[in-house]
MMTF fields as JSON, N, C-alpha, C and O atoms, coordinates in Angstrom:
{
  "mmtfVersion": "1.0.0",
  "mmtfProducer": "UNKNOWN",
  "numBonds": 299,
  "numAtoms": 300,
  "numGroups": 75,
  "numChains": 1,
  "numModels": 1,
  "chainsPerModel": [1],
  "groupsPerChain": [75],
  "chainIdList": ["A"],
  "bondAtomList": [4, 2, 8, 6, 12, 10, 16, 14, 20, 18, 24, 22, 28, 26, 32, 30, 36, 34, 40, 38, 44, 42, 48, 46, 52, 50, 56, 54, 60, 58, 64, 62, 68, 66, 72, 70, 76, 74, 80, 78, 84, 82, 88, 86, 92, 90, 96, 94, 100, 98, 104, 102, 108, 106, 112, 110, 116, 114, 120, 118, 124, 122, 128, 126, 132, 130, 136, 134, 140, 138, 144, 142, 148, 146, 152, 150, 156, 154, 160, 158, 164, 162, 168, 166, 172, 170, 176, 174, 180, 178, 184, 182, 188, 186, 192, 190, 196, 194, 200, 198, 204, 202, 208, 206, 212, 210, 216, 214, 220, 218, 224, 222, 228, 226, 232, 230, 236, 234, 240, 238, 244, 242, 248, 246, 252, 250, 256, 254, 260, 258, 264, 262, 268, 266, 272, 270, 276, 274, 280, 278, 284, 282, 288, 286, 292, 290, 296, 294],
  "bondOrderList": [1, 1, 1, 1, 1, 1, 1, 1, 1, 1, 1, 1, 1, 1, 1, 1, 1, 1, 1, 1, 1, 1, 1, 1, 1, 1, 1, 1, 1, 1, 1, 1, 1, 1, 1, 1, 1, 1, 1, 1, 1, 1, 1, 1, 1, 1, 1, 1, 1, 1, 1, 1, 1, 1, 1, 1, 1, 1, 1, 1, 1, 1, 1, 1, 1, 1, 1, 1, 1, 1, 1, 1, 1, 1],
  "groupList": [{"groupName": "UNK", "atomNameList": ["N", "CA", "C", "O"], "elementList": ["N", "C", "C", "O"], "formalChargeList": [0, 0, 0, 0], "bondAtomList": [1, 0, 2, 1, 3, 2], "bondOrderList": [1, 1, 2], "singleLetterCode": "X", "chemCompType": "L-PEPTIDE LINKING"}],
  "groupTypeList": [0, 0, 0, 0, 0, 0, 0, 0, 0, 0, 0, 0, 0, 0, 0, 0, 0, 0, 0, 0, 0, 0, 0, 0, 0, 0, 0, 0, 0, 0, 0, 0, 0, 0, 0, 0, 0, 0, 0, 0, 0, 0, 0, 0, 0, 0, 0, 0, 0, 0, 0, 0, 0, 0, 0, 0, 0, 0, 0, 0, 0, 0, 0, 0, 0, 0, 0, 0, 0, 0, 0, 0, 0, 0, 0],
  "groupIdList": [1, 2, 3, 4, 5, 6, 7, 8, 9, 10, 11, 12, 13, 14, 15, 16, 17, 18, 19, 20, 21, 22, 23, 24, 25, 26, 27, 28, 29, 30, 31, 32, 33, 34, 35, 36, 37, 38, 39, 40, 41, 42, 43, 44, 45, 46, 47, 48, 49, 50, 51, 52, 53, 54, 55, 56, 57, 58, 59, 60, 61, 62, 63, 64, 65, 66, 67, 68, 69, 70, 71, 72, 73, 74, 75],
  "secStructList": [7, 7, 7, 7, 7, 6, 6, 7, 1, 1, 2, 2, 2, 2, 2, 2, 2, 2, 2, 2, 2, 2, 2, 2, 2, 2, 2, 2, 6, 6, 6, 6, 2, 2, 2, 2, 2, 2, 2, 2, 2, 2, 2, 6, 6, 7, 1, 1, 2, 2, 2, 2, 2, 2, 2, 2, 2, 2, 2, 2, 2, 2, 2, 2, 2, 1, 7, 2, 2, 2, 2, 4, 4, 4, 7],
  "xCoordList": [66.945, 66.668, 65.263, 64.885, 64.538, 63.174, 63.212, 64.199, 62.134, 62.029, 62.244, 61.706, 63.031, 63.316, 62.126, 61.805, 61.471, 60.256, 60.468, 59.5, 61.71, 61.953, 61.389, 61.229, 61.087, 60.537, 59.117, 58.606, 58.496, 57.14, 56.17, 56.376, 55.128, 54.178, 53.43, 53.239, 53.004, 52.263, 53.198, 54.224, 52.845, 53.721, 54.08, 55.235, 53.116, 53.396, 54.425, 55.299, 54.334, 55.305, 56.666, 57.686, 56.677, 57.929, 58.633, 59.839, 57.903, 58.506, 59.035, 60.12, 58.261, 58.711, 59.992, 60.925, 60.036, 61.207, 62.417, 63.539, 62.198, 63.302, 63.89, 65.109, 63.031, 63.504, 64.261, 65.296, 63.759, 64.436, 65.821, 66.793, 65.91, 67.203, 68.155, 69.344, 67.65, 68.489, 69.064, 70.258, 68.222, 68.667, 69.676, 70.697, 69.398, 70.297, 71.677, 72.688, 71.717, 73.014, 73.771, 75.001, 73.069, 73.744, 74.264, 75.296, 73.569, 73.968, 74.866, 75.721, 74.705, 75.484, 76.622, 77.497, 76.598, 77.593, 77.713, 76.727, 78.907, 79.112, 79.458, 79.911, 79.257, 79.623, 78.869, 79.385, 77.674, 76.864, 76.553, 75.543, 77.412, 77.142, 77.063, 76.321, 77.812, 77.782, 76.389, 75.978, 75.662, 74.301, 73.368, 72.488, 73.569, 72.753, 73.025, 72.091, 74.295, 74.653, 74.128, 73.568, 74.301, 73.798, 72.282, 71.758, 71.585, 70.128, 69.749, 68.854, 70.412, 70.105, 70.372, 69.591, 71.456, 71.765, 70.662, 70.21, 70.233, 69.176, 67.877, 67.164, 67.564, 66.328, 66.405, 65.378, 67.612, 67.76, 67.463, 67.357, 67.328, 67.012, 65.588, 65.232, 64.79, 63.415, 62.548, 62.856, 61.468, 60.539, 59.761, 59.416, 59.496, 58.687, 59.553, 60.595, 59.116, 59.896, 60.029, 61.054, 59.018, 59.093, 60.142, 60.823, 60.265, 61.278, 62.668, 63.575, 62.835, 64.134, 64.507, 65.659, 63.532, 63.788, 64.202, 65.153, 63.495, 63.845, 65.235, 65.992, 65.579, 66.911, 67.995, 69.047, 67.75, 68.726, 68.877, 69.987, 67.769, 67.809, 68.578, 69.405, 68.293, 68.965, 70.456, 71.267, 70.822, 72.232, 72.965, 74.084, 72.339, 72.94, 73.097, 74.123, 72.069, 72.127, 73.247, 73.966, 73.388, 74.455, 75.819, 76.707, 75.964, 77.239, 77.602, 78.782, 76.602, 76.891, 76.972, 77.533, 76.419, 76.34, 77.196, 77.304, 77.792, 78.576, 80.05, 80.399, 80.892, 82.332, 82.744, 82.403, 83.466, 83.844, 84.687, 84.597, 85.501, 86.317, 85.477, 85.892, 84.303, 83.409, 82.795, 82.427, 82.692, 82.074, 83.079, 82.696, 84.351, 85.399, 85.32, 85.561, 84.999, 84.919, 83.856, 83.893, 82.938, 81.86, 82.15, 81.347, 83.277, 83.616, 84.263, 84.611],
  "yCoordList": [-13.088, -14.488, -14.778, -14.306, -15.52, -15.877, -16.799, -17.492, -16.793, -17.672, -19.117, -19.569, -19.819, -21.214, -22.072, -22.185, -22.677, -23.469, -24.948, -25.687, -25.387, -26.787, -27.726, -28.918, -27.206, -28.033, -27.592, -27.937, -26.844, -26.348, -27.522, -28.55, -27.366, -28.455, -28.837, -30.023, -27.849, -28.139, -28.798, -28.227, -29.981, -30.764, -30.044, -30.087, -29.385, -28.72, -27.61, -27.446, -26.846, -25.787, -26.399, -25.924, -27.446, -28.111, -28.683, -28.494, -29.374, -29.979, -28.928, -29.08, -27.863, -26.775, -26.156, -25.883, -25.937, -25.325, -26.243, -25.781, -27.536, -28.496, -28.504, -28.547, -28.464, -28.442, -27.144, -27.165, -26.036, -24.746, -24.781, -24.313, -25.336, -25.447, -26.344, -26.043, -27.429, -28.331, -27.597, -27.7, -26.857, -26.099, -25.031, -24.852, -24.332, -23.282, -23.83, -23.251, -24.951, -25.49, -26.098, -26.136, -26.565, -27.122, -26.033, -26.216, -24.905, -23.87, -22.813, -22.268, -22.51, -21.441, -21.958, -21.199, -23.23, -23.877, -23.13, -22.97, -22.675, -22.059, -20.582, -19.994, -19.97, -18.571, -17.643, -16.591, -18.016, -17.159, -17.819, -17.513, -18.71, -19.452, -18.53, -18.814, -17.432, -16.51, -15.917, -15.684, -15.671, -15.149, -16.196, -15.874, -17.432, -18.523, -18.674, -18.765, -18.7, -18.865, -17.69, -17.893, -16.467, -15.295, -15.359, -14.983, -15.832, -15.962, -17.0, -16.76, -18.143, -19.186, -18.689, -18.966, -17.968, -17.417, -16.46, -16.517, -15.59, -14.638, -15.359, -14.956, -16.418, -17.153, -17.989, -18.305, -18.346, -19.098, -18.221, -18.721, -16.919, -15.978, -15.429, -14.46, -16.038, -15.576, -15.802, -16.632, -15.05, -15.184, -16.509, -17.08, -16.98, -18.182, -19.433, -19.577, -20.325, -21.533, -22.453, -23.118, -22.505, -23.373, -22.858, -23.642, -21.551, -20.949, -21.248, -21.613, -21.094, -21.41, -22.87, -23.19, -23.746, -25.177, -25.477, -26.224, -24.898, -25.106, -24.56, -25.169, -23.418, -22.84, -23.769, -23.908, -24.397, -25.343, -26.579, -27.066, -27.076, -28.238, -27.892, -28.671, -26.721, -26.289, -26.086, -26.426, -25.537, -25.321, -26.658, -26.798, -27.622, -28.956, -29.583, -30.191, -29.428, -29.96, -29.3, -29.964, -28.007, -27.269, -27.81, -27.994, -28.06, -28.566, -29.941, -30.28, -30.734, -32.079, -32.163, -33.119, -31.175, -31.273, -30.274, -30.372, -29.333, -28.299, -28.492, -28.914, -28.179, -28.266, -27.527, -26.357, -28.189, -27.623, -26.364, -25.48, -26.258, -25.061, -23.805, -22.708, -23.972, -22.836, -22.352, -21.185, -23.251, -22.914, -22.538, -22.091, -22.714, -22.46, -21.068, -20.951, -20.014, -18.685, -18.601, -17.675, -19.529, -19.498, -20.386, -20.447, -21.07, -21.97, -21.22, -21.821],
  "zCoordList": [-26.114, -26.315, -25.783, -24.712, -26.506, -26.091, -24.881, -24.637, -24.142, -22.967, -23.401, -24.412, -22.623, -22.943, -22.547, -21.364, -23.53, -23.282, -23.567, -23.751, -23.604, -23.931, -22.881, -23.14, -21.701, -20.636, -20.279, -19.214, -21.157, -20.935, -20.856, -21.501, -20.075, -19.847, -21.124, -21.393, -21.912, -23.151, -24.165, -24.535, -24.604, -25.478, -26.775, -27.197, -27.413, -28.689, -28.524, -29.376, -27.442, -27.171, -26.888, -27.387, -26.092, -25.735, -26.965, -27.128, -27.826, -29.02, -29.99, -30.552, -30.181, -31.055, -30.509, -31.263, -29.204, -28.584, -28.642, -28.85, -28.461, -28.555, -29.962, -30.13, -30.963, -32.351, -32.64, -33.306, -32.151, -32.341, -31.705, -32.298, -30.495, -29.814, -30.6, -30.7, -31.151, -31.941, -33.144, -33.424, -33.853, -35.017, -34.603, -35.266, -33.524, -33.03, -32.72, -33.119, -32.006, -31.618, -32.796, -32.78, -33.8, -34.97, -35.895, -36.541, -35.97, -36.914, -36.306, -37.005, -35.046, -34.43, -33.56, -33.144, -33.298, -32.445, -31.128, -30.409, -30.812, -29.505, -29.6, -28.618, -30.759, -30.923, -29.976, -29.599, -29.596, -28.733, -27.395, -26.761, -26.979, -25.752, -24.549, -23.608, -24.556, -23.414, -23.213, -22.076, -24.299, -24.17, -23.566, -22.768, -23.954, -23.408, -21.917, -21.12, -21.539, -20.129, -19.306, -18.228, -19.799, -19.076, -18.901, -17.852, -19.924, -19.834, -18.788, -17.978, -18.795, -17.818, -16.398, -15.487, -16.208, -14.887, -14.443, -13.299, -15.34, -14.971, -14.637, -13.718, -15.37, -15.116, -13.843, -13.242, -13.436, -12.183, -10.97, -9.85, -11.192, -10.119, -10.246, -9.575, -11.093, -11.321, -10.088, -9.233, -10.019, -8.9, -8.968, -7.934, -10.155, -10.353, -10.163, -10.803, -9.288, -8.998, -10.209, -10.362, -11.07, -12.253, -13.236, -13.897, -13.324, -14.206, -13.647, -14.395, -12.335, -11.719, -11.927, -12.22, -11.773, -11.966, -13.4, -13.631, -14.363, -15.776, -16.071, -16.827, -15.482, -15.689, -15.167, -15.791, -14.041, -13.479, -14.358, -14.572, -14.857, -15.753, -17.028, -17.501, -17.569, -18.799, -18.57, -19.432, -17.426, -17.105, -16.998, -17.489, -16.363, -16.257, -17.638, -17.942, -18.469, -19.83, -20.62, -21.368, -20.452, -21.136, -20.731, -21.563, -19.431, -18.926, -19.439, -19.532, -19.773, -20.261, -21.783, -22.318, -22.485, -23.95, -24.722, -25.944, -24.04, -24.724, -24.383, -23.281, -25.334, -25.148, -23.88, -23.708, -23.003, -21.707, -21.84, -20.988, -22.882, -23.074, -23.269, -22.897, -23.851, -24.07, -22.76, -22.627, -21.811, -20.529, -19.454, -18.373, -19.741, -18.743, -18.119, -16.918, -18.853, -18.227, -17.115, -16.305, -17.069, -16.078, -14.879, -13.947, -14.887, -13.77, -12.631, -11.615]
}
């Protein structure tokens, strides 16, 4: 999975990434949610503080926007 740039400082990168995420979630639904969660977990342990912060924001967003049953294995 490519680096999550939905919160990147450069607006053009951020907007492109947000649109890509929107398309991904509309077309793939939750079939690959485990890969997303595993990626966010790995990024929450990154050396760079900005990457860790973005991973935490993304994880919180996932928890509020994705069906809870899909996330139950991670609770």
